[in-house]
Short mmCIF file of C-alpha atoms in Angstrom, two decimals:
data_model
loop_
_atom_site.label_atom_id
_atom_site.label_comp_id
_atom_site.label_asym_id
_atom_site.label_seq_id
_atom_site.Cartn_x
_atom_site.Cartn_y
_atom_site.Cartn_z
CA MET A 1 -26.11 -9.46 33.32
CA GLU A 2 -27.17 -7.20 30.78
CA ASN A 3 -23.60 -8.18 29.04
CA ALA A 4 -23.87 -11.78 29.97
CA GLY A 5 -27.28 -11.67 28.31
CA VAL A 6 -25.72 -10.51 24.79
CA VAL A 7 -22.76 -12.82 25.36
CA CYS A 8 -24.96 -16.08 25.36
CA GLY A 9 -27.15 -14.29 22.55
CA VAL A 10 -23.86 -13.73 20.47
CA LEU A 11 -22.01 -17.45 21.28
CA VAL A 12 -26.09 -19.29 20.66
CA ALA A 13 -26.08 -17.56 16.62
CA VAL A 14 -22.44 -17.83 16.36
CA GLU A 15 -22.98 -22.39 17.10
CA LEU A 16 -26.42 -22.36 14.91
CA ILE A 17 -24.18 -20.66 12.05
CA ALA A 18 -21.60 -22.87 12.65
CA ARG A 19 -23.95 -26.06 12.12
CA LEU A 20 -25.16 -24.24 8.66
CA CYS A 21 -21.22 -24.62 7.73
CA PRO A 22 -19.66 -27.59 9.36
CA LYS A 23 -16.79 -27.77 6.93
CA ASP A 24 -15.48 -24.40 6.79
CA LYS A 25 -12.32 -24.30 8.82
CA MET A 26 -12.19 -20.41 8.59
CA PHE A 27 -15.42 -19.98 10.05
CA HIS A 28 -14.84 -22.52 12.84
CA PHE A 29 -11.55 -20.06 13.67
CA VAL A 30 -13.63 -16.67 13.66
CA LYS A 31 -16.18 -18.50 15.51
CA GLY A 32 -13.41 -19.74 18.20
CA LEU A 33 -11.60 -15.63 17.72
CA THR A 34 -15.16 -14.42 17.95
CA VAL A 35 -16.11 -16.96 21.91
CA LEU A 36 -12.67 -16.23 22.85
CA VAL A 37 -13.03 -12.14 22.76
CA LEU A 38 -16.71 -12.32 24.10
CA THR A 39 -15.50 -14.37 27.57
CA LEU A 40 -12.81 -12.38 28.42
CA SER A 41 -15.41 -9.22 27.49
CA LEU A 42 -17.21 -10.83 29.85
CA ALA A 43 -15.12 -11.72 32.60
CA ALA A 44 -13.43 -7.98 32.69
CA SER A 45 -17.11 -6.72 32.75
CA LEU A 46 -17.71 -9.01 35.55
CA LEU A 47 -14.43 -7.99 37.56
CA GLN A 48 -15.21 -4.78 37.01
CA LEU A 49 -11.64 -4.66 35.06
CA SER A 50 -10.88 -1.96 32.24
CA TRP A 51 -7.31 -1.90 29.84
CA ASP A 52 -5.73 1.11 28.95
CA TRP A 53 -4.32 0.53 25.06
CA SER A 54 -3.20 3.55 24.46
CA ALA A 55 0.59 3.95 23.65
CA PRO A 56 2.78 4.90 26.56
CA ALA A 57 4.51 8.26 27.25
CA GLY A 58 7.47 8.24 25.50
CA GLU A 59 5.86 6.83 22.06
CA ASP A 60 8.04 7.58 20.11
CA ALA A 61 10.70 5.73 22.06
CA TRP A 62 9.60 2.46 19.85
CA ARG A 63 11.08 3.89 16.63
CA ASN A 64 13.55 3.06 14.91
CA PRO A 65 14.71 5.72 11.78
CA GLU A 66 17.24 2.69 10.65
CA LEU A 67 13.69 1.12 9.70
CA GLU A 68 11.91 3.68 8.62
CA GLN A 69 14.94 4.78 6.54
CA TYR A 70 14.39 1.56 5.35
CA VAL A 71 10.99 1.06 4.40
CA GLN A 72 10.75 5.09 2.76
CA GLU A 73 13.39 3.59 0.91
CA GLN A 74 11.43 1.02 -0.96
CA TYR A 75 9.20 3.03 -0.99
CA ARG A 76 9.76 5.12 -3.04
CA SER A 77 11.71 2.30 -5.57
CA ALA A 78 8.62 0.79 -5.48
CA ALA A 79 6.59 3.88 -6.75
CA GLU A 80 9.90 5.11 -9.31
CA GLN A 81 9.04 0.65 -10.75
CA GLU A 82 4.74 2.14 -10.86
CA ALA A 83 6.07 5.60 -12.58
CA ARG A 84 8.04 3.69 -15.09
CA THR A 85 5.71 0.71 -15.88
CA TYR A 86 2.93 3.05 -16.64
CA LEU A 87 4.63 5.49 -19.37
CA GLN A 88 6.07 2.09 -20.62
CA GLY A 89 2.55 1.45 -21.46
CA LEU A 90 1.61 4.36 -21.98
CA LEU A 91 4.08 5.00 -24.80
CA ALA A 92 3.77 1.00 -25.58
CA ALA A 93 -0.01 2.25 -26.77
CA ALA A 94 1.40 4.51 -29.17
CA GLY A 95 3.72 1.66 -30.58
CA MET A 96 7.20 3.38 -29.20
CA LYS A 97 9.29 1.55 -27.02
CA ALA A 98 12.53 4.02 -25.24
CA GLU A 99 15.64 2.21 -25.07
CA GLU A 100 15.85 3.76 -21.37
CA ILE A 101 13.25 5.42 -18.90
CA THR A 102 14.22 7.49 -15.53
CA VAL A 103 12.07 9.25 -13.40
CA GLU A 104 12.18 11.39 -10.43
CA LEU A 105 9.71 11.84 -7.93
CA ASP A 106 8.95 14.07 -5.19
CA MET A 107 7.20 12.82 -2.39
CA SER A 108 8.03 15.91 0.17
CA GLY A 109 4.12 15.70 1.12
CA GLN A 110 2.89 12.52 3.72
CA GLU A 111 0.47 11.28 1.34
CA GLN A 112 1.47 12.52 -2.20
CA ILE A 113 3.92 11.40 -5.34
CA ILE A 114 4.25 13.75 -7.64
CA LEU A 115 6.52 12.71 -10.30
CA SER A 116 9.26 16.01 -11.14
CA LYS A 117 10.43 14.79 -14.45
CA ALA A 118 10.97 12.04 -16.41
CA ALA A 119 14.19 11.37 -19.01
CA PHE A 120 13.53 9.12 -21.79
CA ARG A 121 16.53 8.05 -24.51
CA PHE A 122 15.25 6.70 -28.05
CA ALA A 123 16.66 4.98 -30.73
CA TYR A 124 15.29 6.78 -33.66
CA GLU A 125 14.63 10.45 -33.51
CA SER A 126 11.31 9.85 -34.90
CA ASP A 127 10.32 8.41 -31.95
CA ALA A 128 11.69 11.23 -29.40
CA GLN A 129 9.90 13.32 -31.52
CA ARG A 130 6.36 11.37 -31.35
CA ALA A 131 7.27 11.10 -27.45
CA ARG A 132 8.18 14.21 -26.98
CA ALA A 133 4.47 15.49 -28.05
CA LEU A 134 2.79 11.87 -26.19
CA LEU A 135 4.95 13.16 -22.94
CA SER A 136 4.03 16.70 -22.58
CA ASN A 137 0.18 16.31 -23.25
CA ALA A 138 -0.21 13.43 -21.37
CA LEU A 139 1.32 14.22 -18.40
CA GLY A 140 1.05 17.53 -18.17
CA SER A 141 3.45 21.32 -17.97
CA GLY A 142 4.22 20.79 -14.06
CA THR A 143 6.30 17.49 -15.10
CA MET A 144 9.66 18.48 -16.57
CA ILE A 145 10.22 16.06 -19.98
CA GLU A 146 13.78 15.45 -21.52
CA VAL A 147 14.02 13.42 -24.52
CA THR A 148 16.50 12.06 -25.93
CA VAL A 149 18.05 10.50 -28.85
CA ASP A 150 21.18 7.75 -28.82
CA GLY A 151 21.45 7.32 -32.62
CA HIS A 152 22.19 3.03 -32.59
#
């Protein structure tokens, strides 16, 4: 009976709030979802039912190695693009533009991405020298920096 009282109280409160926002479709969707969950909860408690939401015994059986590999490649590609964009912005702040930027990431840790190598190609030697100084200070000694000159 206590559960039924709580459910009725919540339903009355939701209905009163809904009357304050009569045209908000998202609120009506959330209201409907709330009513459904509360009704199912009340029915389950009245019937003494319990649901087991745990994963099946062979929880690795649902994994798809090809999908995981694809997602990992997409994750790596996005991280490399983000690193290139960051480095382009860093150079642009100093008034330089690289002809080509190549990055290598170390993603061996589960939650850690480390920029292990950054390679830059410039058209002029003066830009390469300025970039070497800027990048070695900005990226630190943990990142291998390779700066080359194309000579165009």
